[in-house]
XYZ file of N, CA and C in Angstrom:
507
model
N 0.856 -1.182 0.000
C 0.000 0.000 0.000
C 0.900 1.242 0.000
N 0.660 2.130 -0.912
C 1.497 3.320 -0.977
C 1.094 4.309 0.103
N 1.985 5.234 0.333
C 1.750 6.238 1.372
C 0.518 7.075 1.062
N 0.322 7.458 -0.204
C -0.822 8.289 -0.563
C -2.139 7.568 -0.294
N -2.170 6.275 -0.581
C -3.392 5.502 -0.329
C -3.654 5.416 1.165
N -2.608 5.188 1.937
C -2.767 5.104 3.389
C -3.266 6.429 3.962
N -2.710 7.517 3.492
C -3.166 8.839 3.961
C -4.626 9.063 3.571
N -4.991 8.685 2.340
C -6.375 8.843 1.886
C -7.319 8.004 2.750
N -6.928 6.774 3.072
C -7.763 5.908 3.908
C -7.945 6.527 5.295
N -6.863 7.024 5.871
C -6.940 7.662 7.191
C -7.910 8.833 7.150
N -7.781 9.680 6.126
C -8.651 10.854 6.024
C -10.112 10.471 5.817
N -10.367 9.475 4.972
C -11.744 9.054 4.721
C -12.367 8.478 5.989
N -11.659 7.592 6.658
C -12.187 6.964 7.878
C -12.456 8.027 8.941
N -11.520 8.916 9.154
C -11.714 9.934 10.183
C -12.834 10.903 9.804
N -12.936 11.229 8.530
C -14.004 12.129 8.084
C -15.366 11.486 8.301
N -15.512 10.224 7.907
C -16.796 9.532 8.090
C -17.177 9.437 9.567
N -16.212 9.126 10.398
C -16.489 9.009 11.835
C -16.865 10.362 12.430
N -16.152 11.385 12.041
C -16.449 12.726 12.547
C -17.815 13.195 12.047
N -18.146 12.938 10.786
C -19.455 13.318 10.233
C -20.565 12.611 11.001
N -20.356 11.350 11.338
C -21.359 10.612 12.105
C -21.641 11.307 13.434
N -20.602 11.617 14.194
C -20.799 12.228 15.505
C -21.360 13.649 15.383
N -20.814 14.431 14.485
C -21.253 15.829 14.348
C -22.694 15.885 13.843
N -23.029 15.058 12.849
C -24.399 15.088 12.328
C -25.393 14.644 13.397
N -25.017 13.701 14.228
C -25.894 13.249 15.313
C -26.154 14.383 16.301
N -25.097 15.082 16.652
C -25.245 16.191 17.607
C -26.038 17.333 16.982
N -25.710 17.708 15.736
C -26.411 18.815 15.077
C -27.891 18.503 14.866
N -28.199 17.269 14.490
C -29.614 16.920 14.282
C -30.389 17.040 15.593
N -29.772 16.729 16.701
C -30.429 16.880 18.008
C -30.613 18.352 18.341
N -29.591 19.171 18.084
C -29.645 20.600 18.423
C -30.657 21.348 17.546
N -30.689 21.035 16.271
C -31.557 21.743 15.338
C -32.983 21.205 15.420
N -33.143 20.023 15.909
C -34.460 19.434 16.055
C -34.926 18.668 14.832
N -33.979 18.168 14.055
C -34.325 17.370 12.881
C -34.735 15.986 13.369
N -35.931 15.583 12.936
C -36.418 14.278 13.359
C -35.785 13.193 12.489
N -35.202 12.222 13.138
C -34.630 11.069 12.461
C -35.296 9.835 13.050
N -35.704 8.947 12.181
C -36.350 7.717 12.637
C -35.406 7.002 13.590
N -35.858 6.718 14.785
C -34.994 6.076 15.779
C -34.526 4.694 15.322
N -33.256 4.435 15.669
C -32.675 3.124 15.403
C -32.769 2.303 16.678
N -32.658 1.020 16.521
C -32.634 0.197 17.728
C -31.383 0.559 18.527
N -31.473 0.460 19.818
C -30.334 0.873 20.645
C -29.101 0.045 20.352
N -29.294 -1.251 19.999
C -28.146 -2.097 19.694
C -27.394 -1.589 18.460
N -28.174 -1.258 17.405
C -27.565 -0.759 16.175
C -26.886 0.593 16.416
N -27.548 1.448 17.179
C -26.977 2.764 17.484
C -25.668 2.609 18.263
N -25.643 1.730 19.237
C -24.425 1.494 20.019
C -23.310 0.948 19.129
N -23.646 0.026 18.226
C -22.650 -0.517 17.309
C -22.087 0.576 16.408
N -22.946 1.462 15.938
C -22.487 2.557 15.075
C -21.556 3.500 15.849
N -21.915 3.812 17.078
C -21.075 4.702 17.893
C -19.734 4.046 18.216
N -19.772 2.775 18.568
C -18.526 2.055 18.846
C -17.671 2.002 17.578
N -18.293 1.716 16.442
C -17.560 1.678 15.171
C -16.943 3.027 14.827
N -17.704 4.100 15.026
C -17.189 5.439 14.731
C -16.043 5.795 15.677
N -16.202 5.491 16.951
C -15.128 5.770 17.910
C -13.897 4.939 17.582
N -14.105 3.688 17.241
C -12.988 2.821 16.860
C -12.291 3.366 15.604
N -13.081 3.858 14.660
C -12.515 4.456 13.449
C -11.647 5.651 13.772
N -12.089 6.490 14.703
C -11.280 7.646 15.103
C -9.982 7.208 15.783
N -10.080 6.192 16.629
C -8.873 5.688 17.306
C -7.914 5.072 16.292
N -8.428 4.285 15.358
C -7.576 3.687 14.332
C -6.924 4.781 13.494
N -7.699 5.811 13.145
C -7.140 6.934 12.401
C -6.035 7.631 13.176
N -6.222 7.770 14.471
C -5.207 8.380 15.317
C -3.937 7.530 15.342
N -4.089 6.224 15.493
C -2.936 5.320 15.513
C -2.214 5.337 14.169
N -2.972 5.238 13.074
C -2.360 5.266 11.754
C -1.676 6.612 11.487
N -2.288 7.693 11.941
C -1.671 9.013 11.796
C -0.359 9.100 12.562
N -0.332 8.541 13.763
C 0.907 8.529 14.553
C 1.968 7.681 13.861
N 1.546 6.541 13.292
C 2.503 5.696 12.572
C 3.068 6.436 11.360
N 2.223 7.155 10.638
C 2.683 7.930 9.484
C 3.655 9.023 9.921
N 3.378 9.647 11.052
C 4.266 10.687 11.568
C 5.632 10.097 11.900
N 5.659 8.965 12.580
C 6.925 8.312 12.913
C 7.662 7.911 11.638
N 6.953 7.367 10.677
C 7.531 6.966 9.397
C 8.138 8.170 8.680
N 7.407 9.263 8.656
C 7.885 10.483 8.002
C 9.112 11.044 8.721
N 9.104 11.039 10.030
C 10.257 11.541 10.788
C 11.493 10.673 10.535
N 11.306 9.376 10.438
C 12.441 8.487 10.131
C 12.989 8.767 8.736
N 12.093 8.946 7.772
C 12.539 9.261 6.414
C 13.280 10.591 6.370
N 12.813 11.556 7.137
C 13.489 12.848 7.207
C 14.899 12.683 7.774
N 15.027 11.863 8.811
C 16.340 11.627 9.401
C 17.286 10.954 8.408
N 16.756 10.003 7.631
C 17.571 9.332 6.610
C 18.003 10.339 5.546
N 17.084 11.193 5.130
C 17.407 12.204 4.116
C 18.464 13.176 4.643
N 18.349 13.572 5.900
C 19.353 14.465 6.484
C 20.717 13.789 6.553
N 20.750 12.514 6.873
C 22.014 11.783 6.922
C 22.629 11.685 5.529
N 21.788 11.422 4.528
C 22.286 11.367 3.150
C 22.845 12.719 2.719
N 22.167 13.774 3.102
C 22.642 15.113 2.774
C 23.974 15.395 3.460
N 24.099 14.965 4.710
C 25.358 15.151 5.437
C 26.488 14.389 4.742
N 26.195 13.162 4.319
C 27.204 12.362 3.622
C 27.575 12.984 2.280
N 26.560 13.475 1.564
C 26.831 14.107 0.266
C 27.679 15.355 0.463
N 27.415 16.067 1.534
C 28.205 17.257 1.836
C 29.653 16.867 2.101
N 29.847 15.799 2.843
C 31.200 15.306 3.100
C 31.860 14.805 1.829
N 31.067 14.141 0.974
C 31.599 13.658 -0.295
C 32.021 14.820 -1.174
N 31.248 15.895 -1.153
C 31.597 17.067 -1.948
C 32.927 17.648 -1.475
N 33.124 17.719 -0.168
C 34.400 18.238 0.355
C 35.551 17.309 -0.025
N 35.300 15.996 -0.027
C 36.336 15.048 -0.459
C 36.712 15.278 -1.920
N 35.691 15.462 -2.766
C 35.937 15.708 -4.182
C 36.721 17.010 -4.356
N 36.325 18.043 -3.601
C 37.052 19.319 -3.672
C 38.535 19.122 -3.336
N 38.797 18.453 -2.230
C 40.178 18.274 -1.796
C 40.979 17.447 -2.808
N 40.339 16.418 -3.383
C 41.027 15.603 -4.395
C 41.405 16.449 -5.603
N 40.457 17.222 -6.095
C 40.725 18.067 -7.266
C 41.781 19.122 -6.955
N 41.683 19.748 -5.792
C 42.666 20.769 -5.424
C 44.071 20.170 -5.393
N 44.177 18.934 -4.897
C 45.479 18.263 -4.864
C 45.955 17.939 -6.279
N 45.048 17.454 -7.134
C 45.410 17.147 -8.522
C 45.942 18.382 -9.241
N 45.336 19.508 -8.981
C 45.712 20.746 -9.670
C 46.903 21.439 -9.010
N 47.395 20.874 -7.916
C 48.507 21.458 -7.166
C 48.235 22.910 -6.770
N 47.055 23.147 -6.225
C 46.718 24.497 -5.779
C 47.464 24.817 -4.493
N 47.895 26.042 -4.378
C 48.531 26.497 -3.138
C 47.444 26.628 -2.077
N 47.817 26.711 -0.805
C 46.794 26.905 0.235
C 45.927 28.146 -0.017
N 46.541 29.229 -0.474
C 45.775 30.446 -0.763
C 44.804 30.208 -1.920
N 45.263 29.513 -2.946
C 44.396 29.216 -4.086
C 43.256 28.286 -3.673
N 43.522 27.370 -2.772
C 42.465 26.477 -2.268
C 41.376 27.293 -1.576
N 41.796 28.243 -0.736
C 40.819 29.096 -0.051
C 39.990 29.880 -1.055
N 40.669 30.496 -2.014
C 39.978 31.307 -3.017
C 39.040 30.435 -3.838
N 39.487 29.253 -4.233
C 38.640 28.340 -5.014
C 37.398 27.945 -4.227
N 37.569 27.641 -2.964
C 36.434 27.258 -2.126
C 35.435 28.404 -2.008
N 35.935 29.605 -1.766
C 35.043 30.763 -1.666
C 34.344 31.022 -3.003
N 35.059 30.864 -4.099
C 34.470 31.080 -5.424
C 33.376 30.057 -5.699
N 33.629 28.809 -5.332
C 32.638 27.749 -5.531
C 31.401 28.006 -4.677
N 31.601 28.612 -3.508
C 30.469 28.958 -2.647
C 29.669 30.127 -3.196
N 30.184 30.769 -4.256
C 29.429 31.841 -4.903
C 29.784 33.238 -4.449
N 30.875 33.384 -3.727
C 31.264 34.710 -3.257
C 31.911 35.510 -4.382
N 31.722 36.808 -4.321
C 32.304 37.689 -5.332
C 33.785 37.896 -5.044
N 34.473 38.438 -6.031
C 35.898 38.728 -5.867
C 36.106 39.684 -4.693
N 35.259 40.695 -4.593
C 35.375 41.666 -3.495
C 35.169 40.988 -2.133
N 34.176 40.112 -2.052
C 33.916 39.416 -0.780
C 35.086 38.521 -0.398
N 35.649 37.834 -1.378
C 36.797 36.962 -1.110
C 37.985 37.794 -0.640
N 38.198 38.938 -1.276
C 39.308 39.820 -0.881
C 39.150 40.275 0.562
N 37.945 40.626 0.954
C 37.702 41.061 2.341
C 37.957 39.901 3.302
N 37.428 38.720 2.982
C 37.604 37.566 3.865
C 39.072 37.167 4.016
N 39.823 37.317 2.940
C 41.230 36.905 2.964
C 42.154 38.065 3.328
N 41.586 39.239 3.534
C 42.373 40.443 3.875
C 43.473 40.694 2.840
N 43.052 40.700 1.577
C 43.981 40.936 0.471
C 43.281 41.804 -0.565
N 43.979 42.166 -1.609
C 43.375 43.036 -2.625
C 42.574 42.214 -3.625
N 41.659 42.898 -4.304
C 40.868 42.231 -5.332
C 41.761 41.763 -6.480
N 42.807 42.518 -6.773
C 43.741 42.132 -7.826
C 44.407 40.805 -7.520
N 44.782 40.608 -6.257
C 45.398 39.344 -5.853
C 44.406 38.194 -6.027
N 43.164 38.432 -5.617
C 42.137 37.394 -5.746
C 41.906 37.075 -7.218
N 41.854 38.100 -8.078
C 41.676 37.871 -9.524
C 42.832 37.050 -10.088
N 44.035 37.367 -9.669
C 45.205 36.615 -10.147
C 45.116 35.160 -9.679
N 44.696 34.962 -8.426
C 44.578 33.603 -7.903
C 43.467 32.827 -8.612
N 42.327 33.487 -8.877
C 41.253 32.776 -9.571
C 41.679 32.423 -11.001
N 42.413 33.306 -11.648
C 42.912 32.988 -12.992
C 43.865 31.800 -12.953
N 44.710 31.739 -11.931
C 45.626 30.602 -11.782
C 44.832 29.314 -11.541
N 43.790 29.407 -10.750
C 42.949 28.244 -10.460
C 42.299 27.751 -11.752
N 41.713 28.680 -12.516
C 41.046 28.302 -13.764
C 42.042 27.663 -14.729
N 43.239 28.231 -14.821
C 44.268 27.685 -15.708
C 44.638 26.268 -15.285
N 44.896 26.059 -13.979
C 45.281 24.738 -13.479
C 44.156 23.717 -13.642
N 42.906 24.185 -13.534
C 41.756 23.285 -13.653
C 41.360 23.062 -15.107
N 41.875 23.904 -15.991
C 41.538 23.763 -17.410
C 40.151 24.266 -17.749
N 39.697 25.294 -17.037
C 38.379 25.874 -17.290
C 38.533 27.368 -17.556
N 37.425 27.984 -17.997
C 37.514 29.404 -18.317
C 36.807 30.306 -17.303
N 36.109 29.725 -16.336
C 35.413 30.554 -15.351
C 34.748 29.731 -14.264
N 34.072 30.446 -13.375
C 33.408 29.806 -12.228
C 32.367 28.762 -12.613
N 31.496 29.068 -13.574
C 30.485 28.050 -13.896
C 31.110 26.713 -14.331
N 32.158 26.782 -15.127
C 32.811 25.543 -15.558
C 33.523 24.872 -14.389
N 34.100 25.669 -13.498
C 34.767 25.109 -12.319
C 33.759 24.338 -11.471
N 32.635 24.957 -11.188
C 31.601 24.302 -10.390
C 31.060 23.067 -11.114
N 30.947 23.165 -12.424
C 30.451 22.047 -13.228
C 31.337 20.809 -13.085
N 32.649 21.016 -12.963
C 33.552 19.871 -12.778
C 33.186 19.075 -11.530
N 32.890 19.782 -10.455
C 32.571 19.113 -9.191
C 31.198 18.462 -9.235
N 30.253 19.111 -9.863
C 28.919 18.527 -9.987
C 28.996 17.246 -10.816
N 29.757 17.294 -11.905
C 29.921 16.090 -12.729
C 30.545 14.955 -11.917
N 31.543 15.262 -11.092
C 32.173 14.237 -10.257
C 31.164 13.603 -9.305
N 30.321 14.430 -8.703
C 29.349 13.915 -7.740
C 28.245 13.115 -8.416
N 27.946 13.438 -9.664
C 26.862 12.752 -10.361
C 27.311 11.453 -11.019
N 28.611 11.263 -11.145
C 29.107 10.024 -11.747
C 28.679 8.841 -10.911
N 28.462 7.712 -11.566
C 27.995 6.520 -10.864
C 29.056 5.428 -10.866
N 30.327 5.818 -10.919
C 31.382 4.805 -10.959
C 32.177 4.760 -9.659
N 31.561 5.189 -8.559
C 32.219 5.135 -7.250
C 33.154 6.298 -7.048
N 33.992 6.233 -6.012
C 34.901 7.332 -5.708
C 35.888 7.559 -6.854
N 36.345 8.809 -6.979
C 37.258 9.139 -8.059
C 38.644 8.563 -7.815
N 39.011 8.373 -6.565
C 40.312 7.787 -6.234
C 40.140 6.843 -5.060
N 40.963 5.831 -5.019
C 40.931 4.909 -3.895
C 41.631 5.539 -2.698
N 41.088 5.402 -1.484
C 41.766 5.940 -0.319
C 43.098 5.255 -0.104
N 44.063 6.026 0.352
C 45.390 5.474 0.606
C 45.382 4.713 1.913
N 46.101 3.608 1.958
C 46.195 2.803 3.179
C 47.002 3.555 4.222
N 46.558 3.450 5.457
C 47.244 4.176 6.554
C 48.409 3.391 7.073
């Protein structure tokens, strides 16, 4: 049973049970005459409606727990992907023989910061940052930021496992 079907069943059952109780109360308040049912049948209907509400409550709680677990799994996957992205960054930076300063500038550039923002963060001039970004692009074999970022996205989207085997300790 798919999640959508289960949610639909929960909503239908709870709606029917709630309509039963509310219509019974409203018909009494407004004075609408309804042909009396035998007390046994009426009791069975009330027990069934109450049971339906309880089942809906239990199923709703189960769906909530299920959803929270899925959210936790998704957050863990995102955390791992974030770590994988940093691994890919470090591998590429090492391949390109970037200096520590160039690594910082490349990371800030990939994060989308402007040349001026990078210069402020690194306490250097914009000219220095421009020279470093040009060196990064040259070493990476790209012509600008979009292509630089594209290299990392392509690495993460590949389905052939890690780009390099970890070195034995």
